[in-house]
JSON list of C-alpha atoms and ligand atoms in Angstrom, two decimals:
[
{"chain": "A", "resi": 371, "resn": "MET", "atom": "CA", "xyz": [-0.07, -0.19, -0.03]},
{"chain": "A", "resi": 372, "resn": "SER", "atom": "CA", "xyz": [1.18, 3.46, -0.69]},
{"chain": "A", "resi": 373, "resn": "THR", "atom": "CA", "xyz": [1.46, 5.94, 1.72]},
{"chain": "A", "resi": 374, "resn": "GLU", "atom": "CA", "xyz": [-1.27, 8.38, 1.82]},
{"chain": "A", "resi": 375, "resn": "LYS", "atom": "CA", "xyz": [-1.01, 12.05, 0.93]},
{"chain": "A", "resi": 376, "resn": "THR", "atom": "CA", "xyz": [-3.75, 14.96, 1.80]},
{"chain": "A", "resi": 377, "resn": "LEU", "atom": "CA", "xyz": [-3.45, 18.65, 0.83]},
{"chain": "A", "resi": 378, "resn": "ILE", "atom": "CA", "xyz": [-2.69, 21.29, 3.10]},
{"chain": "A", "resi": 379, "resn": "LEU", "atom": "CA", "xyz": [-3.72, 25.20, 2.49]},
{"chain": "A", "resi": 380, "resn": "VAL", "atom": "CA", "xyz": [-2.45, 27.85, 4.46]},
{"chain": "A", "resi": 381, "resn": "LYS", "atom": "CA", "xyz": [-5.46, 30.18, 4.07]},
{"chain": "A", "resi": 382, "resn": "PRO", "atom": "CA", "xyz": [-5.06, 33.98, 3.56]},
{"chain": "A", "resi": 383, "resn": "ASP", "atom": "CA", "xyz": [-5.27, 34.85, 6.77]},
{"chain": "A", "resi": 384, "resn": "GLY", "atom": "CA", "xyz": [-1.91, 32.47, 7.95]},
{"chain": "A", "resi": 385, "resn": "VAL", "atom": "CA", "xyz": [0.12, 34.00, 5.22]},
{"chain": "A", "resi": 386, "resn": "ARG", "atom": "CA", "xyz": [-1.40, 37.46, 6.64]},
{"chain": "A", "resi": 387, "resn": "ARG", "atom": "CA", "xyz": [-0.31, 36.52, 10.51]},
{"chain": "A", "resi": 388, "resn": "GLY", "atom": "CA", "xyz": [3.45, 34.93, 9.49]},
{"chain": "A", "resi": 389, "resn": "LEU", "atom": "CA", "xyz": [1.77, 31.39, 10.91]},
{"chain": "A", "resi": 390, "resn": "VAL", "atom": "CA", "xyz": [3.63, 29.20, 7.80]},
{"chain": "A", "resi": 391, "resn": "GLY", "atom": "CA", "xyz": [6.66, 28.28, 9.47]},
{"chain": "A", "resi": 392, "resn": "GLU", "atom": "CA", "xyz": [4.11, 27.34, 12.57]},
{"chain": "A", "resi": 393, "resn": "VAL", "atom": "CA", "xyz": [1.83, 25.60, 10.38]},
{"chain": "A", "resi": 394, "resn": "ILE", "atom": "CA", "xyz": [4.41, 23.38, 8.31]},
{"chain": "A", "resi": 395, "resn": "SER", "atom": "CA", "xyz": [6.44, 23.15, 11.89]},
{"chain": "A", "resi": 396, "resn": "ARG", "atom": "CA", "xyz": [2.93, 21.25, 13.40]},
{"chain": "A", "resi": 397, "resn": "ILE", "atom": "CA", "xyz": [3.22, 18.53, 10.30]},
{"chain": "A", "resi": 398, "resn": "GLU", "atom": "CA", "xyz": [7.05, 18.49, 10.62]},
{"chain": "A", "resi": 399, "resn": "THR", "atom": "CA", "xyz": [7.19, 17.57, 14.39]},
{"chain": "A", "resi": 400, "resn": "LYS", "atom": "CA", "xyz": [4.15, 15.18, 14.05]},
{"chain": "A", "resi": 401, "resn": "GLY", "atom": "CA", "xyz": [5.97, 13.10, 11.71]},
{"chain": "A", "resi": 402, "resn": "TYR", "atom": "CA", "xyz": [4.39, 13.64, 8.08]},
{"chain": "A", "resi": 403, "resn": "ALA", "atom": "CA", "xyz": [6.37, 14.24, 5.07]},
{"chain": "A", "resi": 404, "resn": "ILE", "atom": "CA", "xyz": [6.10, 17.23, 2.98]},
{"chain": "A", "resi": 405, "resn": "ASP", "atom": "CA", "xyz": [6.05, 16.22, -0.82]},
{"chain": "A", "resi": 406, "resn": "ALA", "atom": "CA", "xyz": [5.54, 19.47, -2.09]},
{"chain": "A", "resi": 407, "resn": "LEU", "atom": "CA", "xyz": [4.69, 23.03, -1.62]},
{"chain": "A", "resi": 408, "resn": "ARG", "atom": "CA", "xyz": [3.77, 25.97, -3.48]},
{"chain": "A", "resi": 409, "resn": "MET", "atom": "CA", "xyz": [2.64, 29.37, -2.82]},
{"chain": "A", "resi": 410, "resn": "LEU", "atom": "CA", "xyz": [-0.22, 30.82, -4.84]},
{"chain": "A", "resi": 411, "resn": "GLN", "atom": "CA", "xyz": [-2.86, 33.57, -5.60]},
{"chain": "A", "resi": 412, "resn": "ALA", "atom": "CA", "xyz": [-5.84, 31.45, -5.91]},
{"chain": "A", "resi": 413, "resn": "ASP", "atom": "CA", "xyz": [-8.45, 32.91, -8.94]},
{"chain": "A", "resi": 414, "resn": "GLU", "atom": "CA", "xyz": [-12.05, 31.82, -8.38]},
{"chain": "A", "resi": 415, "resn": "ALA", "atom": "CA", "xyz": [-12.04, 29.06, -10.95]},
{"chain": "A", "resi": 416, "resn": "LEU", "atom": "CA", "xyz": [-9.47, 27.11, -9.08]},
{"chain": "A", "resi": 417, "resn": "LEU", "atom": "CA", "xyz": [-11.34, 28.21, -5.69]},
{"chain": "A", "resi": 418, "resn": "ALA", "atom": "CA", "xyz": [-15.00, 27.03, -7.27]},
{"chain": "A", "resi": 419, "resn": "GLN", "atom": "CA", "xyz": [-12.98, 23.22, -8.10]},
{"chain": "A", "resi": 420, "resn": "HIS", "atom": "CA", "xyz": [-11.16, 23.45, -4.67]},
{"chain": "A", "resi": 421, "resn": "TYR", "atom": "CA", "xyz": [-14.55, 24.32, -2.85]},
{"chain": "A", "resi": 422, "resn": "ALA", "atom": "CA", "xyz": [-16.95, 22.46, -5.49]},
{"chain": "A", "resi": 423, "resn": "GLU", "atom": "CA", "xyz": [-19.58, 20.81, -2.61]},
{"chain": "A", "resi": 424, "resn": "HIS", "atom": "CA", "xyz": [-20.32, 24.62, -1.48]},
{"chain": "A", "resi": 425, "resn": "VAL", "atom": "CA", "xyz": [-20.64, 26.06, -4.13]},
{"chain": "A", "resi": 426, "resn": "GLY", "atom": "CA", "xyz": [-24.18, 27.59, -3.21]},
{"chain": "A", "resi": 427, "resn": "LYS", "atom": "CA", "xyz": [-23.96, 27.79, 0.42]},
{"chain": "A", "resi": 428, "resn": "PRO", "atom": "CA", "xyz": [-24.66, 31.01, 2.12]},
{"chain": "A", "resi": 429, "resn": "PHE", "atom": "CA", "xyz": [-21.03, 31.16, 3.11]},
{"chain": "A", "resi": 430, "resn": "TYR", "atom": "CA", "xyz": [-19.42, 30.22, -0.83]},
{"chain": "A", "resi": 431, "resn": "ASP", "atom": "CA", "xyz": [-19.03, 33.68, -1.79]},
{"chain": "A", "resi": 432, "resn": "PRO", "atom": "CA", "xyz": [-17.26, 35.17, 1.62]},
{"chain": "A", "resi": 433, "resn": "LEU", "atom": "CA", "xyz": [-15.33, 32.33, 1.41]},
{"chain": "A", "resi": 434, "resn": "VAL", "atom": "CA", "xyz": [-14.36, 32.82, -2.23]},
{"chain": "A", "resi": 435, "resn": "GLU", "atom": "CA", "xyz": [-13.16, 36.46, -1.31]},
{"chain": "A", "resi": 436, "resn": "PHE", "atom": "CA", "xyz": [-11.54, 35.63, 1.71]},
{"chain": "A", "resi": 437, "resn": "MET", "atom": "CA", "xyz": [-9.22, 32.80, -0.01]},
{"chain": "A", "resi": 438, "resn": "MET", "atom": "CA", "xyz": [-8.98, 35.28, -2.73]},
{"chain": "A", "resi": 439, "resn": "SER", "atom": "CA", "xyz": [-8.02, 38.45, -0.23]},
{"chain": "A", "resi": 440, "resn": "GLY", "atom": "CA", "xyz": [-3.93, 37.05, -0.47]},
{"chain": "A", "resi": 441, "resn": "PRO", "atom": "CA", "xyz": [-1.48, 34.15, -1.78]},
{"chain": "A", "resi": 442, "resn": "ILE", "atom": "CA", "xyz": [-1.63, 31.12, 0.18]},
{"chain": "A", "resi": 443, "resn": "VAL", "atom": "CA", "xyz": [0.21, 28.03, 0.29]},
{"chain": "A", "resi": 444, "resn": "ALA", "atom": "CA", "xyz": [-0.60, 24.83, -0.34]},
{"chain": "A", "resi": 445, "resn": "ILE", "atom": "CA", "xyz": [1.18, 21.44, 0.78]},
{"chain": "A", "resi": 446, "resn": "VAL", "atom": "CA", "xyz": [1.22, 18.01, -0.10]},
{"chain": "A", "resi": 447, "resn": "ALA", "atom": "CA", "xyz": [1.78, 15.86, 3.27]},
{"chain": "A", "resi": 448, "resn": "SER", "atom": "CA", "xyz": [2.22, 12.36, 3.08]},
{"chain": "A", "resi": 449, "resn": "GLY", "atom": "CA", "xyz": [2.63, 9.83, 5.90]},
{"chain": "A", "resi": 450, "resn": "ASN", "atom": "CA", "xyz": [0.23, 6.70, 7.65]},
{"chain": "A", "resi": 451, "resn": "ARG", "atom": "CA", "xyz": [-3.35, 8.08, 7.81]},
{"chain": "A", "resi": 452, "resn": "VAL", "atom": "CA", "xyz": [-2.08, 11.59, 7.05]},
{"chain": "A", "resi": 453, "resn": "ILE", "atom": "CA", "xyz": [-5.51, 12.92, 6.07]},
{"chain": "A", "resi": 454, "resn": "GLU", "atom": "CA", "xyz": [-7.29, 12.37, 9.70]},
{"chain": "A", "resi": 455, "resn": "GLY", "atom": "CA", "xyz": [-3.80, 13.03, 11.25]},
{"chain": "A", "resi": 456, "resn": "PHE", "atom": "CA", "xyz": [-4.57, 16.42, 9.63]},
{"chain": "A", "resi": 457, "resn": "ARG", "atom": "CA", "xyz": [-7.50, 17.28, 10.51]},
{"chain": "A", "resi": 458, "resn": "SER", "atom": "CA", "xyz": [-6.92, 16.18, 14.20]},
{"chain": "A", "resi": 459, "resn": "LEU", "atom": "CA", "xyz": [-3.85, 18.84, 14.16]},
{"chain": "A", "resi": 460, "resn": "ALA", "atom": "CA", "xyz": [-6.15, 21.30, 12.66]},
{"chain": "A", "resi": 461, "resn": "GLY", "atom": "CA", "xyz": [-9.00, 20.85, 15.03]},
{"chain": "A", "resi": 462, "resn": "VAL", "atom": "CA", "xyz": [-12.71, 21.35, 14.34]},
{"chain": "A", "resi": 463, "resn": "THR", "atom": "CA", "xyz": [-13.81, 24.19, 11.51]},
{"chain": "A", "resi": 464, "resn": "ASP", "atom": "CA", "xyz": [-14.90, 27.12, 14.31]},
{"chain": "A", "resi": 465, "resn": "PRO", "atom": "CA", "xyz": [-12.09, 27.96, 15.73]},
{"chain": "A", "resi": 466, "resn": "THR", "atom": "CA", "xyz": [-13.98, 29.54, 18.94]},
{"chain": "A", "resi": 467, "resn": "VAL", "atom": "CA", "xyz": [-14.73, 25.72, 19.97]},
{"chain": "A", "resi": 468, "resn": "ALA", "atom": "CA", "xyz": [-11.14, 23.91, 18.13]},
{"chain": "A", "resi": 469, "resn": "ALA", "atom": "CA", "xyz": [-9.66, 21.89, 21.19]},
{"chain": "A", "resi": 470, "resn": "PRO", "atom": "CA", "xyz": [-6.40, 23.92, 23.14]},
{"chain": "A", "resi": 471, "resn": "GLY", "atom": "CA", "xyz": [-3.77, 22.41, 21.26]},
{"chain": "A", "resi": 472, "resn": "THR", "atom": "CA", "xyz": [-5.16, 22.16, 17.51]},
{"chain": "A", "resi": 473, "resn": "ILE", "atom": "CA", "xyz": [-4.10, 25.09, 14.74]},
{"chain": "A", "resi": 474, "resn": "ARG", "atom": "CA", "xyz": [-7.27, 26.40, 14.89]},
{"chain": "A", "resi": 475, "resn": "GLY", "atom": "CA", "xyz": [-7.96, 26.10, 18.59]},
{"chain": "A", "resi": 476, "resn": "ASP", "atom": "CA", "xyz": [-4.27, 27.64, 19.36]},
{"chain": "A", "resi": 477, "resn": "LEU", "atom": "CA", "xyz": [-3.72, 30.26, 16.24]},
{"chain": "A", "resi": 478, "resn": "ALA", "atom": "CA", "xyz": [-7.32, 31.44, 15.32]},
{"chain": "A", "resi": 479, "resn": "ARG", "atom": "CA", "xyz": [-10.41, 33.14, 16.04]},
{"chain": "A", "resi": 480, "resn": "ASP", "atom": "CA", "xyz": [-14.17, 34.30, 15.73]},
{"chain": "A", "resi": 481, "resn": "GLN", "atom": "CA", "xyz": [-13.12, 37.62, 13.83]},
{"chain": "A", "resi": 482, "resn": "GLY", "atom": "CA", "xyz": [-17.42, 38.31, 13.09]},
{"chain": "A", "resi": 483, "resn": "THR", "atom": "CA", "xyz": [-16.96, 38.36, 9.65]},
{"chain": "A", "resi": 484, "resn": "LYS", "atom": "CA", "xyz": [-19.43, 36.10, 6.78]},
{"chain": "A", "resi": 485, "resn": "VAL", "atom": "CA", "xyz": [-16.88, 33.59, 6.58]},
{"chain": "A", "resi": 486, "resn": "ILE", "atom": "CA", "xyz": [-14.98, 31.42, 9.12]},
{"chain": "A", "resi": 487, "resn": "GLN", "atom": "CA", "xyz": [-11.07, 32.54, 9.03]},
{"chain": "A", "resi": 488, "resn": "ASN", "atom": "CA", "xyz": [-9.85, 29.51, 10.28]},
{"chain": "A", "resi": 489, "resn": "LEU", "atom": "CA", "xyz": [-5.92, 29.10, 8.90]},
{"chain": "A", "resi": 490, "resn": "VAL", "atom": "CA", "xyz": [-5.69, 25.97, 7.17]},
{"chain": "A", "resi": 491, "resn": "HIS", "atom": "CA", "xyz": [-7.46, 23.67, 4.96]},
{"chain": "A", "resi": 492, "resn": "GLY", "atom": "CA", "xyz": [-7.42, 20.08, 5.18]},
{"chain": "A", "resi": 493, "resn": "SER", "atom": "CA", "xyz": [-8.44, 17.10, 2.47]},
{"chain": "A", "resi": 494, "resn": "ASP", "atom": "CA", "xyz": [-11.55, 14.92, 4.11]},
{"chain": "A", "resi": 495, "resn": "SER", "atom": "CA", "xyz": [-11.18, 11.85, 2.25]},
{"chain": "A", "resi": 496, "resn": "PRO", "atom": "CA", "xyz": [-8.78, 9.82, 0.18]},
{"chain": "A", "resi": 497, "resn": "GLU", "atom": "CA", "xyz": [-11.09, 10.77, -2.60]},
{"chain": "A", "resi": 498, "resn": "SER", "atom": "CA", "xyz": [-10.84, 14.56, -1.81]},
{"chain": "A", "resi": 499, "resn": "ALA", "atom": "CA", "xyz": [-7.66, 14.90, -1.32]},
{"chain": "A", "resi": 500, "resn": "ALA", "atom": "CA", "xyz": [-6.84, 12.50, -4.67]},
{"chain": "A", "resi": 501, "resn": "ARG", "atom": "CA", "xyz": [-9.06, 15.58, -6.15]},
{"chain": "A", "resi": 502, "resn": "GLU", "atom": "CA", "xyz": [-7.33, 18.40, -4.21]},
{"chain": "A", "resi": 503, "resn": "ILE", "atom": "CA", "xyz": [-3.90, 17.71, -4.93]},
{"chain": "A", "resi": 504, "resn": "GLN", "atom": "CA", "xyz": [-4.64, 17.13, -8.25]},
{"chain": "A", "resi": 505, "resn": "ILE", "atom": "CA", "xyz": [-5.67, 20.88, -8.55]},
{"chain": "A", "resi": 506, "resn": "PHE", "atom": "CA", "xyz": [-2.99, 22.50, -6.58]},
{"chain": "A", "resi": 507, "resn": "PHE", "atom": "CA", "xyz": [-0.47, 20.35, -8.63]},
{"chain": "A", "resi": 508, "resn": "PRO", "atom": "CA", "xyz": [-1.62, 19.18, -11.42]},
{"chain": "A", "resi": 509, "resn": "SER", "atom": "CA", "xyz": [1.78, 17.38, -13.07]},
{"chain": "A", "resi": 510, "resn": "ASN", "atom": "CA", "xyz": [1.33, 15.37, -9.49]},
{"chain": "A", "resi": 511, "resn": "LYS", "atom": "CA", "xyz": [0.50, 11.50, -9.97]},
{"chain": "B", "resi": 98, "resn": "IDP", "atom": "P1", "xyz": [-13.09, 22.10, 6.97]},
{"chain": "B", "resi": 98, "resn": "IDP", "atom": "O1", "xyz": [-12.73, 23.40, 6.95]},
{"chain": "B", "resi": 98, "resn": "IDP", "atom": "O2", "xyz": [-12.97, 21.88, 8.76]},
{"chain": "B", "resi": 98, "resn": "IDP", "atom": "O3", "xyz": [-13.29, 21.47, 6.50]},
{"chain": "B", "resi": 98, "resn": "IDP", "atom": "P2", "xyz": [-15.82, 22.61, 5.26]},
{"chain": "B", "resi": 98, "resn": "IDP", "atom": "O4", "xyz": [-17.52, 22.72, 5.97]},
{"chain": "B", "resi": 98, "resn": "IDP", "atom": "O5", "xyz": [-15.01, 22.22, 4.61]},
{"chain": "B", "resi": 98, "resn": "IDP", "atom": "O6", "xyz": [-14.44, 23.05, 7.05]},
{"chain": "B", "resi": 98, "resn": "IDP", "atom": "O7", "xyz": [-15.78, 24.18, 5.20]},
{"chain": "B", "resi": 98, "resn": "IDP", "atom": "C1", "xyz": [-15.19, 24.75, 4.09]},
{"chain": "B", "resi": 98, "resn": "IDP", "atom": "C2", "xyz": [-14.31, 26.34, 5.04]},
{"chain": "B", "resi": 98, "resn": "IDP", "atom": "O8", "xyz": [-15.62, 27.09, 5.08]},
{"chain": "B", "resi": 98, "resn": "IDP", "atom": "C3", "xyz": [-14.70, 26.03, 6.50]},
{"chain": "B", "resi": 98, "resn": "IDP", "atom": "O9", "xyz": [-13.15, 26.08, 6.57]},
{"chain": "B", "resi": 98, "resn": "IDP", "atom": "C4", "xyz": [-14.59, 27.61, 6.65]},
{"chain": "B", "resi": 98, "resn": "IDP", "atom": "O10", "xyz": [-13.65, 28.67, 6.13]},
{"chain": "B", "resi": 98, "resn": "IDP", "atom": "C5", "xyz": [-15.55, 27.94, 6.75]},
{"chain": "B", "resi": 98, "resn": "IDP", "atom": "N1", "xyz": [-17.10, 27.67, 6.55]},
{"chain": "B", "resi": 98, "resn": "IDP", "atom": "C6", "xyz": [-17.65, 26.32, 6.88]},
{"chain": "B", "resi": 98, "resn": "IDP", "atom": "N2", "xyz": [-19.00, 26.76, 7.87]},
{"chain": "B", "resi": 98, "resn": "IDP", "atom": "C7", "xyz": [-19.06, 27.63, 7.54]},
{"chain": "B", "resi": 98, "resn": "IDP", "atom": "C8", "xyz": [-20.00, 28.18, 8.25]},
{"chain": "B", "resi": 98, "resn": "IDP", "atom": "O11", "xyz": [-21.41, 28.10, 8.70]},
{"chain": "B", "resi": 98, "resn": "IDP", "atom": "N3", "xyz": [-20.00, 29.63, 7.76]},
{"chain": "B", "resi": 98, "resn": "IDP", "atom": "C9", "xyz": [-18.66, 30.51, 7.68]},
{"chain": "B", "resi": 98, "resn": "IDP", "atom": "N4", "xyz": [-18.01, 29.89, 7.09]},
{"chain": "B", "resi": 98, "resn": "IDP", "atom": "C10", "xyz": [-18.00, 27.88, 7.05]},
{"chain": "B", "resi": 99, "resn": "MG", "atom": "MG1", "xyz": [-13.59, 20.69, 4.38]}
]
């Protein structure tokens, strides 16, 4: 069985706040490998693909606007059960209730905005990971 991979994003709030290194450090100190990494400015077409499951939801437009508000960092990390493992490192979606010790629980809070700003994205299943890695790293198989 080949090692599992996941797609992680440091969102614009994380880049603005200088937390790229902190996020990478948590991935690496947990023991996962960084396989690929790039900084980019997302556009609407890319985000419509990435967030396809959320198109039409009330927070979709604010989400896209937020995700285009500055550069993001896309990371492919690997290791056994890394999909579940990074979701655990990230904490739940709402940073107010994300557990202390997690990225969102330690480093983010409610900003009173229409979209929840929570520093990171992590794929939620092997199918999502394969799809999302292809979006951000089209040459990676
Ligand atoms: P996840 O990032 O924890 O997997 P998803 O449900 O996939 O959460 O939502 C994608 C992103 O959309 C979240 O990380 C957050 O930034 C934003 N979001 C999700 N649900 C809400 C909501 O109910 N209100 C505002 N923003 C939301
Ligand atoms: Mg999600």
